[in-house]
PDB file of C-alpha atoms and ligand atoms in Angstrom:
ATOM      1  CA  MET A1249     112.044  93.763 111.112  1.00  0.00           C
ATOM      2  CA  GLN A1250     114.083  92.341 114.005  1.00  0.00           C
ATOM      3  CA  VAL A1251     115.112  88.780 112.937  1.00  0.00           C
ATOM      4  CA  ILE A1252     116.400  86.516 115.746  1.00  0.00           C
ATOM      5  CA  ILE A1253     117.872  83.073 114.874  1.00  0.00           C
ATOM      6  CA  PHE A1254     117.923  80.238 117.409  1.00  0.00           C
ATOM      7  CA  ASP A1255     119.568  76.918 117.420  1.00  0.00           C
ATOM      8  CA  ASN A1256     116.285  74.942 117.638  1.00  0.00           C
ATOM      9  CA  ALA A1257     112.469  75.206 117.864  1.00  0.00           C
ATOM     10  CA  GLN A1258     112.444  74.829 121.605  1.00  0.00           C
ATOM     11  CA  GLN A1259     114.502  78.048 122.054  1.00  0.00           C
ATOM     12  CA  VAL A1260     112.083  79.882 119.788  1.00  0.00           C
ATOM     13  CA  ALA A1261     109.276  78.719 122.011  1.00  0.00           C
ATOM     14  CA  GLU A1262     111.086  79.802 125.185  1.00  0.00           C
ATOM     15  CA  ASN A1263     111.897  83.246 123.791  1.00  0.00           C
ATOM     16  CA  ALA A1264     108.369  83.842 122.535  1.00  0.00           C
ATOM     17  CA  ALA A1265     107.108  82.793 126.117  1.00  0.00           C
ATOM     18  CA  GLU A1266     109.370  85.553 127.557  1.00  0.00           C
ATOM     19  CA  TRP A1267     107.745  88.172 125.321  1.00  0.00           C
ATOM     20  CA  VAL A1268     104.223  87.073 126.330  1.00  0.00           C
ATOM     21  CA  ALA A1269     105.216  86.945 130.065  1.00  0.00           C
ATOM     22  CA  GLU A1270     106.796  90.287 129.864  1.00  0.00           C
ATOM     23  CA  LEU A1271     103.630  91.838 128.462  1.00  0.00           C
ATOM     24  CA  ILE A1272     101.289  90.106 130.881  1.00  0.00           C
ATOM     25  CA  ASN A1273     103.334  90.994 133.952  1.00  0.00           C
ATOM     26  CA  LYS A1274     103.831  94.638 132.817  1.00  0.00           C
ATOM     27  CA  LYS A1275     100.479  95.681 131.654  1.00  0.00           C
ATOM     28  CA  THR A1276      97.283  96.030 133.732  1.00  0.00           C
ATOM     29  CA  ASN A1277      95.000  94.828 130.981  1.00  0.00           C
ATOM     30  CA  PRO A1278      97.014  93.004 128.424  1.00  0.00           C
ATOM     31  CA  VAL A1279      95.505  92.121 125.094  1.00  0.00           C
ATOM     32  CA  LEU A1280      97.191  89.160 123.439  1.00  0.00           C
ATOM     33  CA  GLY A1281      96.654  88.000 119.888  1.00  0.00           C
ATOM     34  CA  LEU A1282      96.842  84.332 119.537  1.00  0.00           C
ATOM     35  CA  ALA A1283      97.617  81.885 116.583  1.00  0.00           C
ATOM     36  CA  THR A1284      96.894  78.269 115.953  1.00  0.00           C
ATOM     37  CA  GLY A1285      98.914  75.697 113.939  1.00  0.00           C
ATOM     38  CA  SER A1286     101.713  73.375 115.137  1.00  0.00           C
ATOM     39  CA  THR A1287     104.317  76.036 115.463  1.00  0.00           C
ATOM     40  CA  PRO A1288     102.834  77.883 118.646  1.00  0.00           C
ATOM     41  CA  ILE A1289     102.017  74.755 120.530  1.00  0.00           C
ATOM     42  CA  SER A1290     105.427  74.743 122.237  1.00  0.00           C
ATOM     43  CA  LEU A1291     104.975  78.378 123.140  1.00  0.00           C
ATOM     44  CA  TYR A1292     101.630  77.478 124.853  1.00  0.00           C
ATOM     45  CA  GLN A1293     103.320  74.679 126.742  1.00  0.00           C
ATOM     46  CA  GLU A1294     105.893  76.997 127.959  1.00  0.00           C
ATOM     47  CA  LEU A1295     103.222  79.442 129.151  1.00  0.00           C
ATOM     48  CA  VAL A1296     101.321  76.632 130.906  1.00  0.00           C
ATOM     49  CA  ASN A1297     104.665  75.670 132.627  1.00  0.00           C
ATOM     50  CA  LYS A1298     105.176  79.274 133.764  1.00  0.00           C
ATOM     51  CA  HIS A1299     101.554  79.373 135.107  1.00  0.00           C
ATOM     52  CA  LYS A1300     101.977  76.142 136.939  1.00  0.00           C
ATOM     53  CA  ALA A1301     105.261  77.361 138.467  1.00  0.00           C
ATOM     54  CA  GLY A1302     103.346  80.414 139.813  1.00  0.00           C
ATOM     55  CA  GLU A1303     105.158  82.834 137.594  1.00  0.00           C
ATOM     56  CA  LEU A1304     102.325  83.806 135.340  1.00  0.00           C
ATOM     57  CA  SER A1305      98.560  84.668 135.785  1.00  0.00           C
ATOM     58  CA  PHE A1306      96.212  85.239 132.943  1.00  0.00           C
ATOM     59  CA  THR A1307      93.322  86.634 134.964  1.00  0.00           C
ATOM     60  CA  LYS A1308      93.606  90.088 133.513  1.00  0.00           C
ATOM     61  CA  THR A1309      94.384  89.102 129.979  1.00  0.00           C
ATOM     62  CA  THR A1310      92.047  89.399 127.048  1.00  0.00           C
ATOM     63  CA  THR A1311      92.808  87.342 123.926  1.00  0.00           C
ATOM     64  CA  PHE A1312      91.856  87.450 120.260  1.00  0.00           C
ATOM     65  CA  ASN A1313      92.673  84.586 117.911  1.00  0.00           C
ATOM     66  CA  LEU A1314      93.596  85.249 114.315  1.00  0.00           C
ATOM     67  CA  ASP A1315      91.190  82.868 112.648  1.00  0.00           C
ATOM     68  CA  GLU A1316      88.540  80.247 112.879  1.00  0.00           C
ATOM     69  CA  TYR A1317      87.067  77.827 110.413  1.00  0.00           C
ATOM     70  CA  LEU A1318      83.587  78.467 109.023  1.00  0.00           C
ATOM     71  CA  GLY A1319      80.786  75.992 109.580  1.00  0.00           C
ATOM     72  CA  ILE A1320      82.492  74.159 112.461  1.00  0.00           C
ATOM     73  CA  ASP A1321      81.176  74.787 115.930  1.00  0.00           C
ATOM     74  CA  GLU A1322      83.283  75.010 119.009  1.00  0.00           C
ATOM     75  CA  THR A1323      82.432  71.413 120.162  1.00  0.00           C
ATOM     76  CA  ASN A1324      84.119  70.089 117.037  1.00  0.00           C
ATOM     77  CA  VAL A1325      87.690  68.947 117.787  1.00  0.00           C
ATOM     78  CA  GLN A1326      88.888  70.664 114.578  1.00  0.00           C
ATOM     79  CA  SER A1327      87.698  74.075 115.692  1.00  0.00           C
ATOM     80  CA  TYR A1328      90.421  76.518 116.746  1.00  0.00           C
ATOM     81  CA  ARG A1329      88.449  77.154 119.913  1.00  0.00           C
ATOM     82  CA  HIS A1330      88.868  73.484 120.806  1.00  0.00           C
ATOM     83  CA  PHE A1331      92.611  73.816 119.820  1.00  0.00           C
ATOM     84  CA  MET A1332      92.976  76.885 122.241  1.00  0.00           C
ATOM     85  CA  ASN A1333      91.139  75.171 125.044  1.00  0.00           C
ATOM     86  CA  GLU A1334      93.297  72.009 124.799  1.00  0.00           C
ATOM     87  CA  ASN A1335      96.634  73.801 124.346  1.00  0.00           C
ATOM     88  CA  LEU A1336      96.249  76.862 126.629  1.00  0.00           C
ATOM     89  CA  PHE A1337      92.950  78.060 128.093  1.00  0.00           C
ATOM     90  CA  ASP A1338      92.024  74.835 130.002  1.00  0.00           C
ATOM     91  CA  HIS A1339      95.480  74.816 131.671  1.00  0.00           C
ATOM     92  CA  VAL A1340      95.742  78.415 132.957  1.00  0.00           C
ATOM     93  CA  ASP A1341      93.628  80.831 135.025  1.00  0.00           C
ATOM     94  CA  ILE A1342      92.162  82.733 132.004  1.00  0.00           C
ATOM     95  CA  ASN A1343      88.588  83.975 132.077  1.00  0.00           C
ATOM     96  CA  LYS A1344      87.222  82.349 128.953  1.00  0.00           C
ATOM     97  CA  ASP A1345      84.704  85.190 128.711  1.00  0.00           C
ATOM     98  CA  LYS A1346      87.701  87.317 127.721  1.00  0.00           C
ATOM     99  CA  THR A1347      88.868  84.973 124.950  1.00  0.00           C
ATOM    100  CA  PHE A1348      87.595  85.657 121.457  1.00  0.00           C
ATOM    101  CA  LEU A1349      87.832  84.018 118.034  1.00  0.00           C
ATOM    102  CA  PRO A1350      86.389  85.330 114.771  1.00  0.00           C
ATOM    103  CA  THR A1351      83.528  82.935 114.594  1.00  0.00           C
ATOM    104  CA  CYS A1352      80.732  82.774 112.110  1.00  0.00           C
ATOM    105  CA  ALA A1353      78.030  80.207 112.885  1.00  0.00           C
ATOM    106  CA  GLN A1354      75.606  78.855 110.299  1.00  0.00           C
ATOM    107  CA  GLY A1355      73.158  81.634 109.368  1.00  0.00           C
ATOM    108  CA  GLU A1356      75.325  84.463 110.616  1.00  0.00           C
ATOM    109  CA  ASN A1357      76.437  87.110 108.265  1.00  0.00           C
ATOM    110  CA  PRO A1358      80.283  86.875 107.851  1.00  0.00           C
ATOM    111  CA  ARG A1359      80.563  90.583 106.921  1.00  0.00           C
ATOM    112  CA  GLN A1360      78.686  91.570 110.145  1.00  0.00           C
ATOM    113  CA  GLN A1361      80.792  89.128 112.158  1.00  0.00           C
ATOM    114  CA  GLY A1362      83.936  90.582 110.749  1.00  0.00           C
ATOM    115  CA  LEU A1363      82.955  94.147 111.592  1.00  0.00           C
ATOM    116  CA  ASP A1364      81.915  93.034 115.124  1.00  0.00           C
ATOM    117  CA  TYR A1365      85.259  91.435 115.690  1.00  0.00           C
ATOM    118  CA  GLU A1366      87.156  94.510 114.591  1.00  0.00           C
ATOM    119  CA  ASN A1367      84.990  96.553 117.019  1.00  0.00           C
ATOM    120  CA  LYS A1368      85.648  94.096 119.837  1.00  0.00           C
ATOM    121  CA  ILE A1369      89.389  94.388 119.415  1.00  0.00           C
ATOM    122  CA  GLN A1370      89.080  98.283 119.370  1.00  0.00           C
ATOM    123  CA  GLN A1371      86.854  98.220 122.559  1.00  0.00           C
ATOM    124  CA  ALA A1372      89.611  96.058 124.344  1.00  0.00           C
ATOM    125  CA  GLY A1373      92.070  98.801 123.591  1.00  0.00           C
ATOM    126  CA  GLY A1374      93.802  97.124 120.563  1.00  0.00           C
ATOM    127  CA  ILE A1375      96.134  94.159 120.571  1.00  0.00           C
ATOM    128  CA  ASP A1376      99.417  94.620 122.397  1.00  0.00           C
ATOM    129  CA  LEU A1377     101.246  91.636 121.096  1.00  0.00           C
ATOM    130  CA  GLN A1378     100.112  89.397 118.248  1.00  0.00           C
ATOM    131  CA  ILE A1379     101.591  85.933 117.951  1.00  0.00           C
ATOM    132  CA  LEU A1380     101.872  84.726 114.447  1.00  0.00           C
ATOM    133  CA  GLY A1381     103.000  81.662 112.550  1.00  0.00           C
ATOM    134  CA  ILE A1382     103.554  81.602 108.770  1.00  0.00           C
ATOM    135  CA  GLY A1383     102.126  79.275 106.051  1.00  0.00           C
ATOM    136  CA  ALA A1384     104.453  77.736 103.693  1.00  0.00           C
ATOM    137  CA  ASN A1385     102.880  79.983 101.078  1.00  0.00           C
ATOM    138  CA  GLY A1386     103.598  83.050 103.129  1.00  0.00           C
ATOM    139  CA  HIS A1387     100.145  83.441 104.640  1.00  0.00           C
ATOM    140  CA  ILE A1388      99.520  85.002 108.012  1.00  0.00           C
ATOM    141  CA  GLY A1389      96.352  84.105 109.884  1.00  0.00           C
ATOM    142  CA  PHE A1390      94.365  82.772 106.857  1.00  0.00           C
ATOM    143  CA  ASN A1391      95.374  85.763 104.634  1.00  0.00           C
ATOM    144  CA  GLU A1392      96.199  83.769 101.563  1.00  0.00           C
ATOM    145  CA  PRO A1393      98.401  84.974  98.852  1.00  0.00           C
ATOM    146  CA  THR A1394      96.710  87.978  97.030  1.00  0.00           C
ATOM    147  CA  SER A1395      94.837  89.111 100.157  1.00  0.00           C
ATOM    148  CA  SER A1396      94.549  92.988 100.366  1.00  0.00           C
ATOM    149  CA  LEU A1397      97.309  94.353 102.447  1.00  0.00           C
ATOM    150  CA  ALA A1398      94.594  96.688 103.801  1.00  0.00           C
ATOM    151  CA  SER A1399      92.166  93.816 104.632  1.00  0.00           C
ATOM    152  CA  ARG A1400      90.142  93.467 107.892  1.00  0.00           C
ATOM    153  CA  THR A1401      88.510  90.550 109.574  1.00  0.00           C
ATOM    154  CA  ARG A1402      86.495  88.741 106.898  1.00  0.00           C
ATOM    155  CA  ILE A1403      85.758  85.365 105.244  1.00  0.00           C
ATOM    156  CA  LYS A1404      88.570  83.878 103.122  1.00  0.00           C
ATOM    157  CA  THR A1405      88.496  80.940 100.727  1.00  0.00           C
ATOM    158  CA  LEU A1406      91.570  78.729 101.506  1.00  0.00           C
ATOM    159  CA  THR A1407      94.005  77.886  98.656  1.00  0.00           C
ATOM    160  CA  GLN A1408      94.682  74.404  97.567  1.00  0.00           C
ATOM    161  CA  GLN A1409      98.245  74.595  99.086  1.00  0.00           C
ATOM    162  CA  THR A1410      96.887  75.590 102.506  1.00  0.00           C
ATOM    163  CA  LEU A1411      94.165  72.736 102.283  1.00  0.00           C
ATOM    164  CA  ASP A1412      96.973  70.211 101.315  1.00  0.00           C
ATOM    165  CA  ASP A1413      99.265  71.480 104.104  1.00  0.00           C
ATOM    166  CA  ASN A1414      96.554  71.263 106.751  1.00  0.00           C
ATOM    167  CA  SER A1415      95.111  67.930 105.483  1.00  0.00           C
ATOM    168  CA  ARG A1416      97.516  66.083 107.766  1.00  0.00           C
ATOM    169  CA  LEU A1417      95.362  67.249 110.764  1.00  0.00           C
ATOM    170  CA  PHE A1418      92.167  65.729 109.338  1.00  0.00           C
ATOM    171  CA  ALA A1419      91.273  62.027 109.240  1.00  0.00           C
ATOM    172  CA  ALA A1420      90.391  60.734 105.749  1.00  0.00           C
ATOM    173  CA  ASP A1421      86.685  60.816 106.398  1.00  0.00           C
ATOM    174  CA  GLU A1422      86.611  63.987 108.304  1.00  0.00           C
ATOM    175  CA  PHE A1423      85.135  67.280 107.023  1.00  0.00           C
ATOM    176  CA  GLN A1424      87.916  69.805 106.181  1.00  0.00           C
ATOM    177  CA  PRO A1425      86.529  73.229 105.879  1.00  0.00           C
ATOM    178  CA  THR A1426      87.485  75.317 102.840  1.00  0.00           C
ATOM    179  CA  LEU A1427      86.364  78.631 104.216  1.00  0.00           C
ATOM    180  CA  ALA A1428      87.602  80.577 107.295  1.00  0.00           C
ATOM    181  CA  MET A1429      87.112  83.858 109.141  1.00  0.00           C
ATOM    182  CA  THR A1430      90.420  85.643 109.564  1.00  0.00           C
ATOM    183  CA  MET A1431      91.767  88.941 110.897  1.00  0.00           C
ATOM    184  CA  GLY A1432      92.934  90.952 107.953  1.00  0.00           C
ATOM    185  CA  ILE A1433      96.414  92.018 107.291  1.00  0.00           C
ATOM    186  CA  ALA A1434      95.590  95.600 108.418  1.00  0.00           C
ATOM    187  CA  THR A1435      94.224  94.215 111.576  1.00  0.00           C
ATOM    188  CA  ILE A1436      97.401  92.364 112.289  1.00  0.00           C
ATOM    189  CA  LEU A1437      99.411  95.533 111.399  1.00  0.00           C
ATOM    190  CA  ASP A1438      97.482  97.444 113.965  1.00  0.00           C
ATOM    191  CA  ALA A1439      98.908  95.384 116.781  1.00  0.00           C
ATOM    192  CA  ARG A1440     101.556  97.243 118.844  1.00  0.00           C
ATOM    193  CA  TYR A1441     103.989  94.298 118.505  1.00  0.00           C
ATOM    194  CA  VAL A1442     103.966  91.228 116.266  1.00  0.00           C
ATOM    195  CA  LEU A1443     105.884  88.287 117.112  1.00  0.00           C
ATOM    196  CA  LEU A1444     106.204  85.683 114.201  1.00  0.00           C
ATOM    197  CA  MET A1445     107.429  82.182 115.002  1.00  0.00           C
ATOM    198  CA  ALA A1446     108.761  80.029 112.163  1.00  0.00           C
ATOM    199  CA  THR A1447     110.558  76.595 112.570  1.00  0.00           C
ATOM    200  CA  GLY A1448     111.546  73.977 110.161  1.00  0.00           C
ATOM    201  CA  LYS A1449     112.939  73.694 106.676  1.00  0.00           C
ATOM    202  CA  ASN A1450     109.478  73.837 104.909  1.00  0.00           C
ATOM    203  CA  LYS A1451     109.168  77.501 106.209  1.00  0.00           C
ATOM    204  CA  ALA A1452     112.440  78.670 104.844  1.00  0.00           C
ATOM    205  CA  LYS A1453     111.306  79.977 101.512  1.00  0.00           C
ATOM    206  CA  ALA A1454     108.366  81.721 102.937  1.00  0.00           C
ATOM    207  CA  VAL A1455     110.619  83.312 105.570  1.00  0.00           C
ATOM    208  CA  LYS A1456     112.990  84.494 102.857  1.00  0.00           C
ATOM    209  CA  ASP A1457     110.191  86.131 100.883  1.00  0.00           C
ATOM    210  CA  MET A1458     108.822  87.733 104.061  1.00  0.00           C
ATOM    211  CA  VAL A1459     112.101  89.255 105.208  1.00  0.00           C
ATOM    212  CA  THR A1460     113.939  90.009 101.905  1.00  0.00           C
ATOM    213  CA  GLY A1461     111.400  89.608  99.143  1.00  0.00           C
ATOM    214  CA  ALA A1462     109.356  92.589  97.666  1.00  0.00           C
ATOM    215  CA  LEU A1463     106.365  93.924  99.749  1.00  0.00           C
ATOM    216  CA  SER A1464     103.654  91.973  97.860  1.00  0.00           C
ATOM    217  CA  ALA A1465     100.269  90.485  98.378  1.00  0.00           C
ATOM    218  CA  VAL A1466     101.853  87.415  96.787  1.00  0.00           C
ATOM    219  CA  CYS A1467     103.539  86.877 100.243  1.00  0.00           C
ATOM    220  CA  PRO A1468     101.195  88.324 102.780  1.00  0.00           C
ATOM    221  CA  ALA A1469     103.752  88.023 105.557  1.00  0.00           C
ATOM    222  CA  SER A1470     105.900  90.569 103.684  1.00  0.00           C
ATOM    223  CA  ALA A1471     103.398  93.231 104.959  1.00  0.00           C
ATOM    224  CA  LEU A1472     105.207  92.975 108.221  1.00  0.00           C
ATOM    225  CA  GLN A1473     108.032  94.891 106.618  1.00  0.00           C
ATOM    226  CA  LEU A1474     105.674  97.894 107.204  1.00  0.00           C
ATOM    227  CA  HIS A1475     105.339  97.216 110.910  1.00  0.00           C
ATOM    228  CA  GLU A1476     107.365  99.300 113.365  1.00  0.00           C
ATOM    229  CA  ASN A1477     107.757  96.457 115.821  1.00  0.00           C
ATOM    230  CA  ALA A1478     107.937  93.228 114.020  1.00  0.00           C
ATOM    231  CA  ILE A1479     109.977  90.447 115.697  1.00  0.00           C
ATOM    232  CA  VAL A1480     110.710  87.229 113.778  1.00  0.00           C
ATOM    233  CA  LEU A1481     111.874  84.296 115.768  1.00  0.00           C
ATOM    234  CA  LEU A1482     113.440  81.497 113.643  1.00  0.00           C
ATOM    235  CA  ASP A1483     115.238  78.270 114.252  1.00  0.00           C
ATOM    236  CA  LYS A1484     118.259  77.607 111.922  1.00  0.00           C
ATOM    237  CA  GLU A1485     116.258  75.547 109.433  1.00  0.00           C
ATOM    238  CA  ALA A1486     113.569  78.313 108.883  1.00  0.00           C
ATOM    239  CA  ALA A1487     116.440  80.798 108.573  1.00  0.00           C
ATOM    240  CA  SER A1488     118.409  78.608 106.166  1.00  0.00           C
ATOM    241  CA  GLU A1489     117.502  80.624 103.026  1.00  0.00           C
ATOM    242  CA  LEU A1490     118.295  83.982 104.460  1.00  0.00           C
ATOM    243  CA  GLU A1491     121.488  85.201 102.682  1.00  0.00           C
ATOM    244  CA  ASP A1492     122.619  87.591 105.357  1.00  0.00           C
ATOM    245  CA  HIS A1493     122.528  85.145 108.221  1.00  0.00           C
ATOM    246  CA  GLU A1494     125.736  86.561 110.060  1.00  0.00           C
ATOM    247  CA  TYR A1495     124.184  90.081 109.831  1.00  0.00           C
ATOM    248  CA  TYR A1496     121.125  89.012 111.991  1.00  0.00           C
ATOM    249  CA  VAL A1497     123.241  87.219 114.507  1.00  0.00           C
ATOM    250  CA  TRP A1498     125.478  90.354 114.910  1.00  0.00           C
ATOM    251  CA  ALA A1499     122.556  92.775 115.028  1.00  0.00           C
ATOM    252  CA  ASP A1500     120.920  90.628 117.768  1.00  0.00           C
ATOM    253  CA  LYS A1501     124.090  90.853 119.796  1.00  0.00           C
ATOM    254  CA  GLN A1502     124.021  94.672 119.520  1.00  0.00           C
ATOM    255  CA  ASN A1503     120.337  94.675 120.590  1.00  0.00           C
ATOM    256  CA  ASN A1504     121.122  92.558 123.587  1.00  0.00           C
ATOM    257  CA  LYS A1505     123.960  94.902 124.643  1.00  0.00           C
ATOM    258  CA  ILE A1506     121.650  97.862 124.465  1.00  0.00           C
ATOM    259  CA  ASN A1507     119.019  95.945 126.478  1.00  0.00           C
ATOM    260  CA  GLN A1508     121.737  95.134 129.124  1.00  0.00           C
ATOM    261  CA  GLU A1509     122.767  98.708 129.417  1.00  0.00           C
ATOM    262  CA  PHE A1510     119.467 100.511 129.216  1.00  0.00           C
ATOM    263  CA  GLY A1511     116.932  97.774 130.159  1.00  0.00           C
ATOM    264  CA  LEU A1512     114.357  96.129 128.092  1.00  0.00           C
ATOM    265  CA  TYR A1513     111.882  98.715 126.790  1.00  0.00           C
ATOM    266  CA  HIS A1514     108.629  97.668 125.010  1.00  0.00           C
ATOM    267  CA  ASN A1515     106.136 100.344 124.575  1.00  0.00           C
ATOM    268  CA  TYR A1516     102.823  98.573 125.446  1.00  0.00           C
TER     269      TYR A1516
HETATM  270  C1  GLP B2198      97.389  77.679 109.597  1.00  0.00           C
HETATM  271  C2  GLP B2198      96.971  78.925 110.432  1.00  0.00           C
HETATM  272  C3  GLP B2198      98.174  79.913 110.473  1.00  0.00           C
HETATM  273  C4  GLP B2198      99.437  79.238 110.767  1.00  0.00           C
HETATM  274  C5  GLP B2198      99.857  78.421 109.600  1.00  0.00           C
HETATM  275  C6  GLP B2198     101.016  77.507 109.837  1.00  0.00           C
HETATM  276  O1  GLP B2198      96.661  77.332 108.553  1.00  0.00           O
HETATM  277  N1  GLP B2198      95.803  79.547 109.843  1.00  0.00           N
HETATM  278  O2  GLP B2198      97.782  80.829 111.570  1.00  0.00           O
HETATM  279  O3  GLP B2198     100.431  80.074 111.113  1.00  0.00           O
HETATM  280  O4  GLP B2198      98.750  77.679 109.022  1.00  0.00           O
HETATM  281  O5  GLP B2198     100.752  76.434 110.519  1.00  0.00           O
HETATM  282  P1  GLP B2198     101.880  75.420 111.174  1.00  0.00           P
HETATM  283  O6  GLP B2198     102.470  76.106 112.377  1.00  0.00           O
HETATM  284  O7  GLP B2198     101.158  74.233 111.567  1.00  0.00           O
HETATM  285  O8  GLP B2198     102.900  75.252 110.023  1.00  0.00           O
END
């Protein structure tokens, strides 16, 4: 795991945007895995800025989102499709026919929908770079604690903690779904690179468990310990419970030196 600690959340977003831009500018048919939640909003803002400045075009990019609520259609402002349109897709030159979310409309079979989503990812050539946030309980996507580390796209029942954490985004009289479709942990581990962003003090414990805790379904993000190319971008607050803080800063300096000498090399 490559842990990189920044002074603030804006720097996390800027660095994440560099990763995305590098992939999109380098690969002919880039496949990007996307996340929702408040953390990646500033990343999407950076990407929109780069697009408006003429530095980034999404015409060849295919995207797969991590998750989507069940029983909410895309016209609902709470749907993750709506979130993606609002925060990214409507502001860049992406072909929306190449943007996918793991939806399951009323009457559709969630098991079949999950299989179809996995197949669609395969047919696109697999995900090159998967953006991730992390839940305060260590979830990635909607893979709640005790999710199988070998899981694939499927329906998940949300935990009370996740419902409470996300309730801030729903009005008092608004329907808050308790079920979601989510890529599985094995689906996420299949991505060539994973880039996890975490900011703020309320993520510090989950970050500590992910980076230095035991590999365990209790902290689904700890599965990233098994990934060859897992990059974790943190602000100081999210990194505040990591014991070996200086080590990560030092290791990052060494990586930068190697990059300067031999060039940045990402095997997309
Ligand atoms: C949500 C999403 C996750 C996200 C997490 C943290 O429920 N399903 O993909 O990473 O919770 O969200 P936030 O960035 O708002 O803290």
